[in-house]
Amino acid sequence: QRERRLSVEEWLRKWSTGATGFHKEHGHPLLQKHLDILLNGRSGLRIFFPLCGKAVDMKWLADMGHSVVGVDVSEQALKEFFADRGLPYCEEPVPGISGAKKLQSTSGNICLYCCSIYDLSSAIVGKFDAVWDRGALVAVNPCDRQRYVSLMSSLMEKNSSYLLVTVLYDPNKHKGPPFYVPESEVKSLFG
Ligand code: SAH
């Protein structure tokens, strides 16, 4: 898997052809199980969903009073998120990122950026108190992992918490989903 990479076009094609088996219609059980660790007794957090797709957990956390920010290259995914949840939103360009769009719920507490995550910086999106990383680090091309983790570190407030979901399997037997990230690598990436 090391040398394999998925292009933005391939991700967009997954969305347009409905090859989105990674999307779950129900909230993620591990987020529910470990929510206390993510929140750590705090309320009104800014929570980041890198490579968010149309994860239903974004609304779940927003409904609790948190402010949710997501990013995905697929405009279709982001629009489907709002449509599926019945949430009105408005759309505007993002100063500083050409071609990017910001889709914000009318209620104001869900803000989704349509661009590559590598276009973001704390100057544009600010910093976060918490990160939910499911289907994100494991979807990053192996050659970009270090860059991804450096960016994530730069987007985190001092006392922020980060929940990461990875999948244990034999990468020689299975092709995905979509890239294998062994625990030793998680440790060396995040320190
Ligand atoms: N986290 C979501 C989606 C996981 S699939 C969930 O759990 O359901 C990975 C997502 O990353 C896809 O929606 C894909 O469109 C998006 N993606 C891939 N490369 C990206 C990049 N460089 N920047 C932003 N989004 C990207």
Coordinates of C-alpha atoms and ligand atoms in Angstrom, one line a residue:
Q1 CA 0.0 0.0 0.0
R2 CA 3.0 2.3 0.7
E3 CA 3.3 3.4 -2.9
R4 CA -0.4 3.6 -3.8
R5 CA -2.1 6.9 -3.8
L6 CA -5.7 8.1 -4.4
S7 CA -6.1 11.3 -6.4
V8 CA -8.7 13.9 -5.8
E9 CA -10.4 12.8 -9.0
E10 CA -10.7 9.3 -7.7
W11 CA -12.3 10.5 -4.5
L12 CA -14.7 12.7 -6.5
R13 CA -15.5 9.6 -8.7
K14 CA -16.3 7.6 -5.6
W15 CA -18.9 10.2 -4.6
S16 CA -20.4 10.6 -8.1
T17 CA -20.7 6.8 -8.6
G18 CA -22.0 6.1 -5.1
A19 CA -18.9 4.0 -4.1
T20 CA -19.1 5.4 -0.6
G21 CA -19.3 2.3 1.5
F22 CA -17.3 4.2 4.2
H23 CA -20.3 6.5 4.9
K24 CA -22.4 5.3 7.8
E25 CA -26.0 6.3 8.2
H26 CA -25.8 6.1 12.0
G27 CA -23.6 7.8 14.5
H28 CA -20.2 6.2 15.0
P29 CA -20.3 3.9 18.1
L30 CA -16.7 4.7 19.0
L31 CA -17.4 8.4 19.1
Q32 CA -20.4 7.8 21.4
K33 CA -18.3 5.5 23.6
H34 CA -15.4 7.9 23.9
L35 CA -17.2 11.2 23.8
D36 CA -16.2 12.0 27.4
I37 CA -12.5 11.9 26.4
L38 CA -13.1 14.2 23.4
L39 CA -15.1 16.7 25.4
N40 CA -13.1 16.3 28.7
G41 CA -15.8 18.1 30.7
R42 CA -15.9 21.1 28.4
S43 CA -18.8 22.7 26.6
G44 CA -19.2 24.9 23.5
L45 CA -16.1 23.5 21.8
R46 CA -14.8 24.0 18.3
I47 CA -14.6 20.5 16.9
F48 CA -12.8 19.7 13.6
F49 CA -13.8 16.9 11.2
P50 CA -10.9 16.5 8.7
L51 CA -11.9 14.8 5.5
C52 CA -15.5 14.9 6.8
G53 CA -17.5 13.4 3.9
K54 CA -21.1 13.6 5.1
A55 CA -20.5 12.2 8.6
V56 CA -23.8 12.3 10.5
D57 CA -21.9 12.8 13.7
M58 CA -21.3 16.5 12.7
K59 CA -24.9 17.3 13.4
W60 CA -25.0 15.2 16.5
L61 CA -22.2 17.3 18.1
A62 CA -23.6 20.6 16.7
D63 CA -26.9 19.8 18.3
M64 CA -25.1 19.5 21.7
G65 CA -24.0 23.1 21.3
H66 CA -20.6 22.7 19.8
S67 CA -19.4 24.4 16.8
V68 CA -18.3 22.0 14.0
V69 CA -15.9 22.6 11.1
G70 CA -15.3 20.1 8.4
V71 CA -13.4 19.9 5.2
D72 CA -13.8 17.7 2.1
V73 CA -12.8 18.0 -1.5
S74 CA -16.2 16.7 -2.6
E75 CA -18.9 19.4 -2.9
Q76 CA -21.4 16.6 -3.5
A77 CA -20.6 15.1 -0.1
L78 CA -21.0 18.4 1.7
K79 CA -24.2 19.3 -0.1
E80 CA -25.7 15.9 0.6
F81 CA -24.8 16.3 4.3
F82 CA -27.0 19.4 4.5
A83 CA -29.8 18.0 2.3
D84 CA -29.9 14.6 4.1
R85 CA -30.1 16.4 7.5
G86 CA -32.6 18.9 6.2
L87 CA -30.4 21.8 7.2
P88 CA -30.5 25.1 5.3
Y89 CA -27.1 26.6 4.5
C90 CA -25.5 29.4 2.6
E91 CA -22.4 29.3 0.4
E92 CA -19.6 31.8 0.0
P93 CA -16.0 31.8 -1.4
V94 CA -13.1 31.5 1.0
P95 CA -10.7 34.5 1.0
G96 CA -7.2 33.1 0.5
I97 CA -8.1 29.8 -1.2
S98 CA -8.9 30.2 -4.8
G99 CA -11.9 28.0 -6.0
A100 CA -12.8 27.0 -2.4
K101 CA -16.2 27.3 -1.0
K102 CA -17.5 27.6 2.6
L103 CA -20.9 26.0 3.2
Q104 CA -22.4 27.2 6.5
S105 CA -25.6 26.1 8.2
T106 CA -28.0 29.0 8.6
S107 CA -28.0 28.3 12.3
G108 CA -24.2 29.0 12.1
N109 CA -22.7 26.2 14.0
I110 CA -21.7 23.9 11.1
C111 CA -19.2 25.2 8.7
L112 CA -17.9 23.0 5.9
Y113 CA -15.0 23.9 3.6
C114 CA -14.9 22.5 0.1
C115 CA -11.2 22.4 -0.7
S116 CA -8.2 20.2 -0.1
I117 CA -7.3 20.0 3.6
Y118 CA -3.8 21.1 2.6
D119 CA -5.2 24.5 1.6
L120 CA -6.2 25.2 5.2
S121 CA -4.2 26.9 7.8
S122 CA -5.1 28.3 11.3
A123 CA -5.2 31.8 9.7
I124 CA -8.2 30.6 7.7
V125 CA -10.0 28.2 10.0
G126 CA -8.7 29.1 13.4
K127 CA -7.7 26.4 16.0
F128 CA -9.8 23.6 17.5
D129 CA -10.5 22.2 20.9
A130 CA -11.2 18.7 19.6
V131 CA -10.7 16.6 16.5
W132 CA -12.6 13.5 15.4
D133 CA -10.5 11.7 12.9
R134 CA -12.4 8.8 11.4
G135 CA -11.7 7.8 7.8
A136 CA -9.2 10.7 7.6
L137 CA -5.7 9.7 8.5
V138 CA -6.4 6.3 7.0
A139 CA -7.5 8.0 3.8
V140 CA -4.5 10.2 3.5
N141 CA -2.0 9.0 1.0
P142 CA 0.9 7.4 2.9
C143 CA 3.4 9.9 1.3
D144 CA 1.3 12.8 2.8
R145 CA 1.0 11.5 6.3
Q146 CA 3.7 13.6 7.9
R147 CA 2.3 16.7 6.2
Y148 CA -1.2 15.9 7.4
V149 CA -0.1 15.4 11.0
S150 CA 1.9 18.6 11.0
L151 CA -1.1 20.5 9.7
M152 CA -3.4 18.9 12.3
S153 CA -0.9 19.9 15.1
S154 CA -0.9 23.5 13.8
L155 CA -4.7 23.5 14.0
M156 CA -5.0 22.4 17.6
E157 CA -5.4 24.5 20.7
K158 CA -3.1 23.8 23.6
N159 CA -5.5 21.6 25.6
S160 CA -7.3 20.0 22.6
S161 CA -8.1 16.3 22.4
Y162 CA -7.9 14.1 19.3
L163 CA -9.8 10.9 18.8
L164 CA -8.4 8.8 16.0
V165 CA -10.0 5.7 14.5
T166 CA -7.7 3.2 12.7
V167 CA -8.4 -0.3 11.6
L168 CA -6.2 -3.3 12.4
Y169 CA -5.9 -5.9 9.6
D170 CA -3.3 -7.7 7.5
P171 CA -2.4 -5.3 4.7
N172 CA -1.1 -8.2 2.7
K173 CA -4.5 -9.7 2.6
H174 CA -6.8 -6.7 2.3
K175 CA -6.5 -3.7 0.1
G176 CA -7.9 -1.1 2.5
P177 CA -9.8 0.9 4.0
P178 CA -8.1 2.5 2.1
F179 CA -4.6 2.6 3.7
Y180 CA -3.2 0.7 6.6
V181 CA -1.8 2.7 9.5
P182 CA -0.1 0.5 12.0
E183 CA -0.1 1.6 15.7
S184 CA 3.7 2.1 15.6
E185 CA 3.3 4.6 12.9
V186 CA 0.5 6.5 14.8
K187 CA 3.0 6.8 17.6
S188 CA 5.9 8.0 15.5
L189 CA 3.6 10.5 13.6
F190 CA 2.0 12.0 16.6
G191 CA 4.8 11.5 19.1
Ligands
SAH1 N1 -14.6 11.0 7.5 C1 -15.7 10.6 6.6 C2 -15.3 10.3 5.1 C3 -14.2 9.3 5.0 S1 -13.7 9.0 3.3 C4 -16.5 9.4 7.2 O1 -16.0 8.9 8.2 O2 -17.5 9.1 6.6 C5 -12.4 10.2 3.0 C6 -13.0 11.5 2.5 O3 -11.8 12.4 2.3 C7 -13.7 11.5 1.2 O4 -15.0 12.1 1.4 C8 -12.9 12.3 0.2 O5 -13.7 13.1 -0.6 C9 -12.1 13.2 1.2 N2 -10.8 13.6 0.8 C10 -9.8 12.9 0.2 N3 -8.7 13.6 0.0 C11 -8.9 14.9 0.5 C12 -8.1 16.1 0.6 N4 -6.9 16.2 0.2 N5 -8.7 17.1 1.2 C13 -10.0 17.1 1.7 N6 -10.8 16.0 1.6 C14 -10.2 14.9 1.0

